[in-house]
Amino acid sequence: MNQEQYVIEKASLAKEAARKLSIIDTITKNNALVAMANALIENTDEILKANMLDMKNGEAKGLSKAMLDRLMLDKKRINSMAEGLREISYLDDPIGEVLTMWKRPNNLKIGQIRVPLGVIGIIYEARPNVTVDAAGLCIKSGNSVILRGGSEAISSNKAIAKTISQAAEEAGLPKGSINLIEITDREAANTMMKLNGYIDVLIPRGGAGLINAVVKNATVPVIETGVGNCHIFVDETANIDNSIDIIINAKTQRPAVCNAMENLLVHKNIAKEFLPKLAEKLIPLSVELRGCPMTQSIISSAKSASEEDFSTEYLDLILATKVVNNIDEALEHIYKYGTKHSEAILTNDYKNSERFLNEVDAAAVYINASTRFTDGSEFGFGAEIGISTQKLHARGPMGLKELTTTKYIIYGEGQIRE
Amino acid sequence: MNQEQYVIEKASLAKEAARKLSIIDTITKNNALVAMANALIENTDEILKANMLDMKNGEAKGLSKAMLDRLMLDKKRINSMAEGLREISYLDDPIGEVLTMWKRPNNLKIGQIRVPLGVIGIIYEARPNVTVDAAGLCIKSGNSVILRGGSEAISSNKAIAKTISQAAEEAGLPKGSINLIEITDREAANTMMKLNGYIDVLIPRGGAGLINAVVKNATVPVIETGVGNCHIFVDETANIDNSIDIIINAKTQRPAVCNAMENLLVHKNIAKEFLPKLAEKLIPLSVELRGCPMTQSIISSAKSASEEDFSTEYLDLILATKVVNNIDEALEHIYKYGTKHSEAILTNDYKNSERFLNEVDAAAVYINASTRFTDGSEFGFGAEIGISTQKLHARGPMGLKELTTTKYIIYGEGQIRE
């Protein structure tokens, strides 16, 4: 069987399962999630053994420390994956919710109800926890899932997928609800991208390269996730101490994630007081400062920031700073360099705060808070499948509701169209 | 300037305009819509002259009668396009609506507000009225629009686009709000399909060939519209007279549209009584009947229906009929051959009606009514940009709300993430 046949066979199973999952009751889904969690704990040894193989291969291949850290599993991490599934079981079932219903002059009653998307494909990198999270969220929202993780995690993913799909099936979910593509070459992913009629939506999770490849090649609908060149604009009326806390948080708490800040804009009237105080705090935290000529004239240790710096999502302890004349220049800069992910203004000026909210086009726009809050659990969604940076279907953190679509139901009494 | 540069230049204008349109007030948008309507009336002679040129070329090219009818404009049709714009001006402005707002335990207030998509691309066939409808809906929802109509209508489209875009600009809308791609070869459309970063969503309107080409080639997000292989299932408890009325309506009122019925399923226990009565009414209306062997044994004049018949969206006065044993067989048939557009059950059985609603996966599922109601104005949306047959973003008739996205707005007081 070649890879194309293999993927289509998996997708056919997923499609059949999706049909059954769409009408399955909430209790069965929740029981399955708990059974999956228990099975992960029971099979911890087996999963860790598989993971050790991946780690050994990864080290031999020379994966970076950060990549190895994402790949690595231990008891605590497996517990936390299981806990994640239990938490999903506590969340409200989004399926079947009647969003609206109205009566037309001809007495037709038209309602709109929430239904699953069907088959969800996830293409991701070497992070075994995504295998569990994505499966849990898809199951709870009544979808079947086709998982295609990075080759570096294949042994871990096989062990995990076998564990959770078996537990799900034993708990009453249809066979084929959770599917792992065990062929990790690029061809299998490319096949998934063109499976119109089988896959209802494809969600790439990972770096810009992966996401762009999916957007370019897919003919099935895609939800773009992730790239965040996030800005914070410190207006002239900002509270200085609080602004420093927010910037430290947004830049350093977890620099490698998409909602970390990458670029700082500072109003010229506050720059001379603010920037030295900020530098004093950031430099001991190993943050490299780069800046426009004005920034450099205030912080002598700052390197020069190029056009490219302002366009770069560093995902690292580097901060590019620009002094701006006013909010208009800040808005212009964000329009030019932003990636429509998360943008913040720190200000005490009411008019500027509202202008920033209204005029910045991004998934999440903040007044006086860290951009790090753009996250499903921070928003209160309980769990997250990713953060959409496109405008269709879902924008921002995506939880269970974002894994659903709607259907119109129409109750008639024999009406015909005039 | 080659076609690619030309399209990118138009798209750049559209992008600049979208930024301004996103924060423009409702009154200015409504005034512009009325001004566009007035300008259409004033320029009727010029538009009709351009349309005559298209009609002459179309006749010379040997376009079908149906195509020529769609292309043809007269005073009445121009009045009706203008009236459509006025009606859009009366609709509520969807932009700025706060859909939800909640407070997190850390006191962050998180809201979700409705914002425009940005730049909407419409690729359509030789129907000049789409030029006006699409422009009106996009403007009202705060989007700029790039229109690329069929080559057969190019003179009409030029005259119309010039008229309405000039009127819009004079009424205060930004330059570049309404853009017509005047190059009608395939290359220009292909360029549009790949303009990520300029075009936020592409909506193809037309036949299956056009839609498939866009889905296959586009890298910008697409909303699929249109193909409808719609079924009506006559259950054994259906009211016979009313069912005949509904089928006549769904099949013959306007056979060339996507919500017309194409396939009839009849419960075996009612078939012998029902089918002859139905045939008696349909045959005089020039409907050609095709059917399964059982259908043929009841209606001797029915031709044999092949597999292909059951998969075909005829868009014509042809009806393929199958006698089924029960609702399960009907559901199975619809699952296999349906295109997830509009499906109906005619029944007096409560359990079957609810099973049909729950188990059929389609944009619109009906009990005891004609499938012809799947339509923005019949649903009460006032106007329609198309009917989505995909599951992402919007499903079913799309009105103004479906031309919007959301953004999260977060009011903080200095919060950082722990």
mmCIF file of N, CA and C in Angstrom, chain B residues 111-178:
data_model
loop_
_atom_site.group_PDB
_atom_site.id
_atom_site.type_symbol
_atom_site.label_atom_id
_atom_site.label_comp_id
_atom_site.label_asym_id
_atom_site.label_seq_id
_atom_site.Cartn_x
_atom_site.Cartn_y
_atom_site.Cartn_z
ATOM 1 N N GLY B 111 -13.755 41.234 25.681
ATOM 2 C CA GLY B 111 -14.937 41.351 24.823
ATOM 3 C C GLY B 111 -14.640 40.875 23.423
ATOM 4 N N GLN B 112 -15.689 40.549 22.695
ATOM 5 C CA GLN B 112 -15.512 40.137 21.305
ATOM 6 C C GLN B 112 -16.411 41.020 20.455
ATOM 7 N N ILE B 113 -15.803 41.766 19.541
ATOM 8 C CA ILE B 113 -16.635 42.653 18.730
ATOM 9 C C ILE B 113 -16.539 42.283 17.250
ATOM 10 N N ARG B 114 -17.576 42.644 16.540
ATOM 11 C CA ARG B 114 -17.676 42.320 15.127
ATOM 12 C C ARG B 114 -16.943 43.370 14.299
ATOM 13 N N VAL B 115 -16.036 42.939 13.457
ATOM 14 C CA VAL B 115 -15.262 43.847 12.594
ATOM 15 C C VAL B 115 -15.321 43.330 11.155
ATOM 16 N N PRO B 116 -14.997 44.191 10.193
ATOM 17 C CA PRO B 116 -15.021 43.721 8.789
ATOM 18 C C PRO B 116 -13.932 42.676 8.536
ATOM 19 N N LEU B 117 -14.111 41.901 7.485
ATOM 20 C CA LEU B 117 -13.075 40.958 7.081
ATOM 21 C C LEU B 117 -11.876 41.696 6.502
ATOM 22 N N GLY B 118 -12.121 42.768 5.764
ATOM 23 C CA GLY B 118 -11.028 43.536 5.167
ATOM 24 C C GLY B 118 -11.239 43.703 3.675
ATOM 25 N N VAL B 119 -10.542 42.887 2.892
ATOM 26 C CA VAL B 119 -10.692 42.939 1.434
ATOM 27 C C VAL B 119 -11.350 41.639 0.977
ATOM 28 N N ILE B 120 -12.480 41.773 0.306
ATOM 29 C CA ILE B 120 -13.201 40.590 -0.178
ATOM 30 C C ILE B 120 -13.081 40.516 -1.693
ATOM 31 N N GLY B 121 -12.653 39.377 -2.189
ATOM 32 C CA GLY B 121 -12.589 39.153 -3.633
ATOM 33 C C GLY B 121 -13.772 38.314 -4.081
ATOM 34 N N ILE B 122 -14.408 38.738 -5.166
ATOM 35 C CA ILE B 122 -15.527 37.962 -5.700
ATOM 36 C C ILE B 122 -15.183 37.589 -7.141
ATOM 37 N N ILE B 123 -15.201 36.315 -7.438
ATOM 38 C CA ILE B 123 -14.983 35.860 -8.805
ATOM 39 C C ILE B 123 -16.295 35.255 -9.278
ATOM 40 N N TYR B 124 -16.842 35.813 -10.375
ATOM 41 C CA TYR B 124 -18.181 35.385 -10.781
ATOM 42 C C TYR B 124 -18.300 35.346 -12.288
ATOM 43 N N GLU B 125 -19.483 34.906 -12.725
ATOM 44 C CA GLU B 125 -19.680 34.725 -14.161
ATOM 45 C C GLU B 125 -20.387 35.934 -14.752
ATOM 46 N N ALA B 126 -20.969 35.767 -15.911
ATOM 47 C CA ALA B 126 -21.468 36.929 -16.647
ATOM 48 C C ALA B 126 -22.825 37.410 -16.143
ATOM 49 N N ARG B 127 -22.861 37.838 -14.895
ATOM 50 C CA ARG B 127 -24.109 38.361 -14.328
ATOM 51 C C ARG B 127 -23.862 39.748 -13.767
ATOM 52 N N PRO B 128 -24.175 40.788 -14.540
ATOM 53 C CA PRO B 128 -23.843 42.151 -14.102
ATOM 54 C C PRO B 128 -24.482 42.539 -12.773
ATOM 55 N N ASN B 129 -25.618 41.915 -12.425
ATOM 56 C CA ASN B 129 -26.246 42.295 -11.161
ATOM 57 C C ASN B 129 -25.381 41.934 -9.959
ATOM 58 N N VAL B 130 -24.523 40.906 -10.101
ATOM 59 C CA VAL B 130 -23.643 40.537 -8.984
ATOM 60 C C VAL B 130 -22.682 41.685 -8.667
ATOM 61 N N THR B 131 -22.277 42.405 -9.692
ATOM 62 C CA THR B 131 -21.376 43.543 -9.493
ATOM 63 C C THR B 131 -21.966 44.519 -8.482
ATOM 64 N N VAL B 132 -23.250 44.793 -8.633
ATOM 65 C CA VAL B 132 -23.914 45.749 -7.741
ATOM 66 C C VAL B 132 -24.202 45.128 -6.365
ATOM 67 N N ASP B 133 -24.782 43.937 -6.362
ATOM 68 C CA ASP B 133 -25.132 43.285 -5.090
ATOM 69 C C ASP B 133 -23.905 43.112 -4.205
ATOM 70 N N ALA B 134 -22.845 42.556 -4.796
ATOM 71 C CA ALA B 134 -21.652 42.250 -4.010
ATOM 72 C C ALA B 134 -21.026 43.533 -3.481
ATOM 73 N N ALA B 135 -20.945 44.550 -4.330
ATOM 74 C CA ALA B 135 -20.365 45.820 -3.885
ATOM 75 C C ALA B 135 -21.177 46.393 -2.724
ATOM 76 N N GLY B 136 -22.493 46.359 -2.850
ATOM 77 C CA GLY B 136 -23.352 46.919 -1.802
ATOM 78 C C GLY B 136 -23.178 46.196 -0.473
ATOM 79 N N LEU B 137 -23.181 44.876 -0.519
ATOM 80 C CA LEU B 137 -23.053 44.102 0.722
ATOM 81 C C LEU B 137 -21.677 44.303 1.357
ATOM 82 N N CYS B 138 -20.634 44.334 0.527
ATOM 83 C CA CYS B 138 -19.287 44.512 1.071
ATOM 84 C C CYS B 138 -19.140 45.881 1.718
ATOM 85 N N ILE B 139 -19.630 46.922 1.044
ATOM 86 C CA ILE B 139 -19.539 48.279 1.592
ATOM 87 C C ILE B 139 -20.262 48.370 2.933
ATOM 88 N N LYS B 140 -21.492 47.860 2.975
ATOM 89 C CA LYS B 140 -22.273 47.976 4.210
ATOM 90 C C LYS B 140 -21.577 47.275 5.370
ATOM 91 N N SER B 141 -20.889 46.174 5.069
ATOM 92 C CA SER B 141 -20.195 45.444 6.138
ATOM 93 C C SER B 141 -18.764 45.949 6.339
ATOM 94 N N GLY B 142 -18.448 47.117 5.758
ATOM 95 C CA GLY B 142 -17.158 47.757 6.042
ATOM 96 C C GLY B 142 -15.964 47.161 5.312
ATOM 97 N N ASN B 143 -16.232 46.367 4.285
ATOM 98 C CA ASN B 143 -15.149 45.763 3.521
ATOM 99 C C ASN B 143 -14.954 46.476 2.190
ATOM 100 N N SER B 144 -13.740 46.464 1.683
ATOM 101 C CA SER B 144 -13.569 46.846 0.288
ATOM 102 C C SER B 144 -13.695 45.576 -0.547
ATOM 103 N N VAL B 145 -13.949 45.761 -1.839
ATOM 104 C CA VAL B 145 -14.243 44.602 -2.682
ATOM 105 C C VAL B 145 -13.457 44.668 -3.986
ATOM 106 N N ILE B 146 -12.972 43.506 -4.397
ATOM 107 C CA ILE B 146 -12.336 43.370 -5.712
ATOM 108 C C ILE B 146 -13.209 42.430 -6.531
ATOM 109 N N LEU B 147 -13.794 42.982 -7.599
ATOM 110 C CA LEU B 147 -14.752 42.235 -8.401
ATOM 111 C C LEU B 147 -14.083 41.744 -9.671
ATOM 112 N N ARG B 148 -14.270 40.480 -9.960
ATOM 113 C CA ARG B 148 -13.737 39.954 -11.210
ATOM 114 C C ARG B 148 -14.846 39.125 -11.847
ATOM 115 N N GLY B 149 -15.586 39.786 -12.745
ATOM 116 C CA GLY B 149 -16.717 39.138 -13.396
ATOM 117 C C GLY B 149 -16.302 38.464 -14.694
ATOM 118 N N GLY B 150 -17.226 37.720 -15.297
ATOM 119 C CA GLY B 150 -16.947 36.999 -16.531
ATOM 120 C C GLY B 150 -16.713 37.931 -17.709
ATOM 121 N N SER B 151 -15.901 37.480 -18.653
ATOM 122 C CA SER B 151 -15.512 38.309 -19.791
ATOM 123 C C SER B 151 -16.722 38.747 -20.617
ATOM 124 N N GLU B 152 -17.764 37.899 -20.654
ATOM 125 C CA GLU B 152 -18.918 38.224 -21.498
ATOM 126 C C GLU B 152 -19.635 39.483 -21.026
ATOM 127 N N ALA B 153 -19.431 39.856 -19.761
ATOM 128 C CA ALA B 153 -20.154 41.013 -19.209
ATOM 129 C C ALA B 153 -19.237 42.211 -18.993
ATOM 130 N N ILE B 154 -18.070 42.182 -19.592
ATOM 131 C CA ILE B 154 -17.056 43.180 -19.215
ATOM 132 C C ILE B 154 -17.494 44.622 -19.487
ATOM 133 N N SER B 155 -18.154 44.868 -20.612
ATOM 134 C CA SER B 155 -18.565 46.258 -20.877
ATOM 135 C C SER B 155 -19.601 46.720 -19.873
ATOM 136 N N SER B 156 -20.570 45.863 -19.592
ATOM 137 C CA SER B 156 -21.589 46.211 -18.590
ATOM 138 C C SER B 156 -20.934 46.437 -17.232
ATOM 139 N N ASN B 157 -20.039 45.543 -16.860
ATOM 140 C CA ASN B 157 -19.399 45.663 -15.550
ATOM 141 C C ASN B 157 -18.571 46.934 -15.431
ATOM 142 N N LYS B 158 -17.877 47.275 -16.506
ATOM 143 C CA LYS B 158 -17.089 48.516 -16.478
ATOM 144 C C LYS B 158 -18.007 49.716 -16.252
ATOM 145 N N ALA B 159 -19.100 49.754 -17.002
ATOM 146 C CA ALA B 159 -20.013 50.892 -16.882
ATOM 147 C C ALA B 159 -20.617 50.946 -15.477
ATOM 148 N N ILE B 160 -20.992 49.774 -14.959
ATOM 149 C CA ILE B 160 -21.609 49.740 -13.630
ATOM 150 C C ILE B 160 -20.590 50.101 -12.543
ATOM 151 N N ALA B 161 -19.404 49.493 -12.617
ATOM 152 C CA ALA B 161 -18.407 49.717 -11.573
ATOM 153 C C ALA B 161 -17.975 51.177 -11.547
ATOM 154 N N LYS B 162 -17.815 51.751 -12.741
ATOM 155 C CA LYS B 162 -17.433 53.159 -12.804
ATOM 156 C C LYS B 162 -18.511 54.011 -12.134
ATOM 157 N N THR B 163 -19.755 53.732 -12.454
ATOM 158 C CA THR B 163 -20.877 54.495 -11.902
ATOM 159 C C THR B 163 -20.921 54.397 -10.374
ATOM 160 N N ILE B 164 -20.875 53.198 -9.856
ATOM 161 C CA ILE B 164 -21.071 53.065 -8.401
ATOM 162 C C ILE B 164 -19.820 53.442 -7.612
ATOM 163 N N SER B 165 -18.640 53.211 -8.173
ATOM 164 C CA SER B 165 -17.456 53.532 -7.366
ATOM 165 C C SER B 165 -17.274 55.051 -7.314
ATOM 166 N N GLN B 166 -17.605 55.714 -8.425
ATOM 167 C CA GLN B 166 -17.532 57.173 -8.425
ATOM 168 C C GLN B 166 -18.537 57.762 -7.429
ATOM 169 N N ALA B 167 -19.750 57.230 -7.451
ATOM 170 C CA ALA B 167 -20.779 57.731 -6.530
ATOM 171 C C ALA B 167 -20.371 57.479 -5.077
ATOM 172 N N ALA B 168 -19.784 56.314 -4.829
ATOM 173 C CA ALA B 168 -19.375 55.969 -3.459
ATOM 174 C C ALA B 168 -18.304 56.938 -2.974
ATOM 175 N N GLU B 169 -17.354 57.214 -3.845
ATOM 176 C CA GLU B 169 -16.255 58.088 -3.461
ATOM 177 C C GLU B 169 -16.773 59.502 -3.194
ATOM 178 N N GLU B 170 -17.665 59.973 -4.067
ATOM 179 C CA GLU B 170 -18.227 61.313 -3.865
ATOM 180 C C GLU B 170 -19.027 61.406 -2.568
ATOM 181 N N ALA B 171 -19.572 60.262 -2.151
ATOM 182 C CA ALA B 171 -20.377 60.263 -0.915
ATOM 183 C C ALA B 171 -19.509 60.068 0.326
ATOM 184 N N GLY B 172 -18.186 60.021 0.128
ATOM 185 C CA GLY B 172 -17.321 60.000 1.310
ATOM 186 C C GLY B 172 -16.621 58.683 1.589
ATOM 187 N N LEU B 173 -16.830 57.670 0.749
ATOM 188 C CA LEU B 173 -16.094 56.421 0.955
ATOM 189 C C LEU B 173 -14.676 56.569 0.392
ATOM 190 N N PRO B 174 -13.722 55.865 0.995
ATOM 191 C CA PRO B 174 -12.344 55.980 0.495
ATOM 192 C C PRO B 174 -12.206 55.471 -0.942
ATOM 193 N N LYS B 175 -11.310 56.101 -1.668
ATOM 194 C CA LYS B 175 -10.959 55.636 -3.009
ATOM 195 C C LYS B 175 -10.470 54.192 -2.894
ATOM 196 N N GLY B 176 -10.908 53.365 -3.828
ATOM 197 C CA GLY B 176 -10.465 51.977 -3.783
ATOM 198 C C GLY B 176 -11.409 51.073 -3.012
ATOM 199 N N SER B 177 -12.560 51.596 -2.611
ATOM 200 C CA SER B 177 -13.519 50.747 -1.893
ATOM 201 C C SER B 177 -14.118 49.688 -2.827
ATOM 202 N N ILE B 178 -14.372 50.098 -4.071
ATOM 203 C CA ILE B 178 -14.970 49.180 -5.056
ATOM 204 C C ILE B 178 -14.024 49.093 -6.244
#
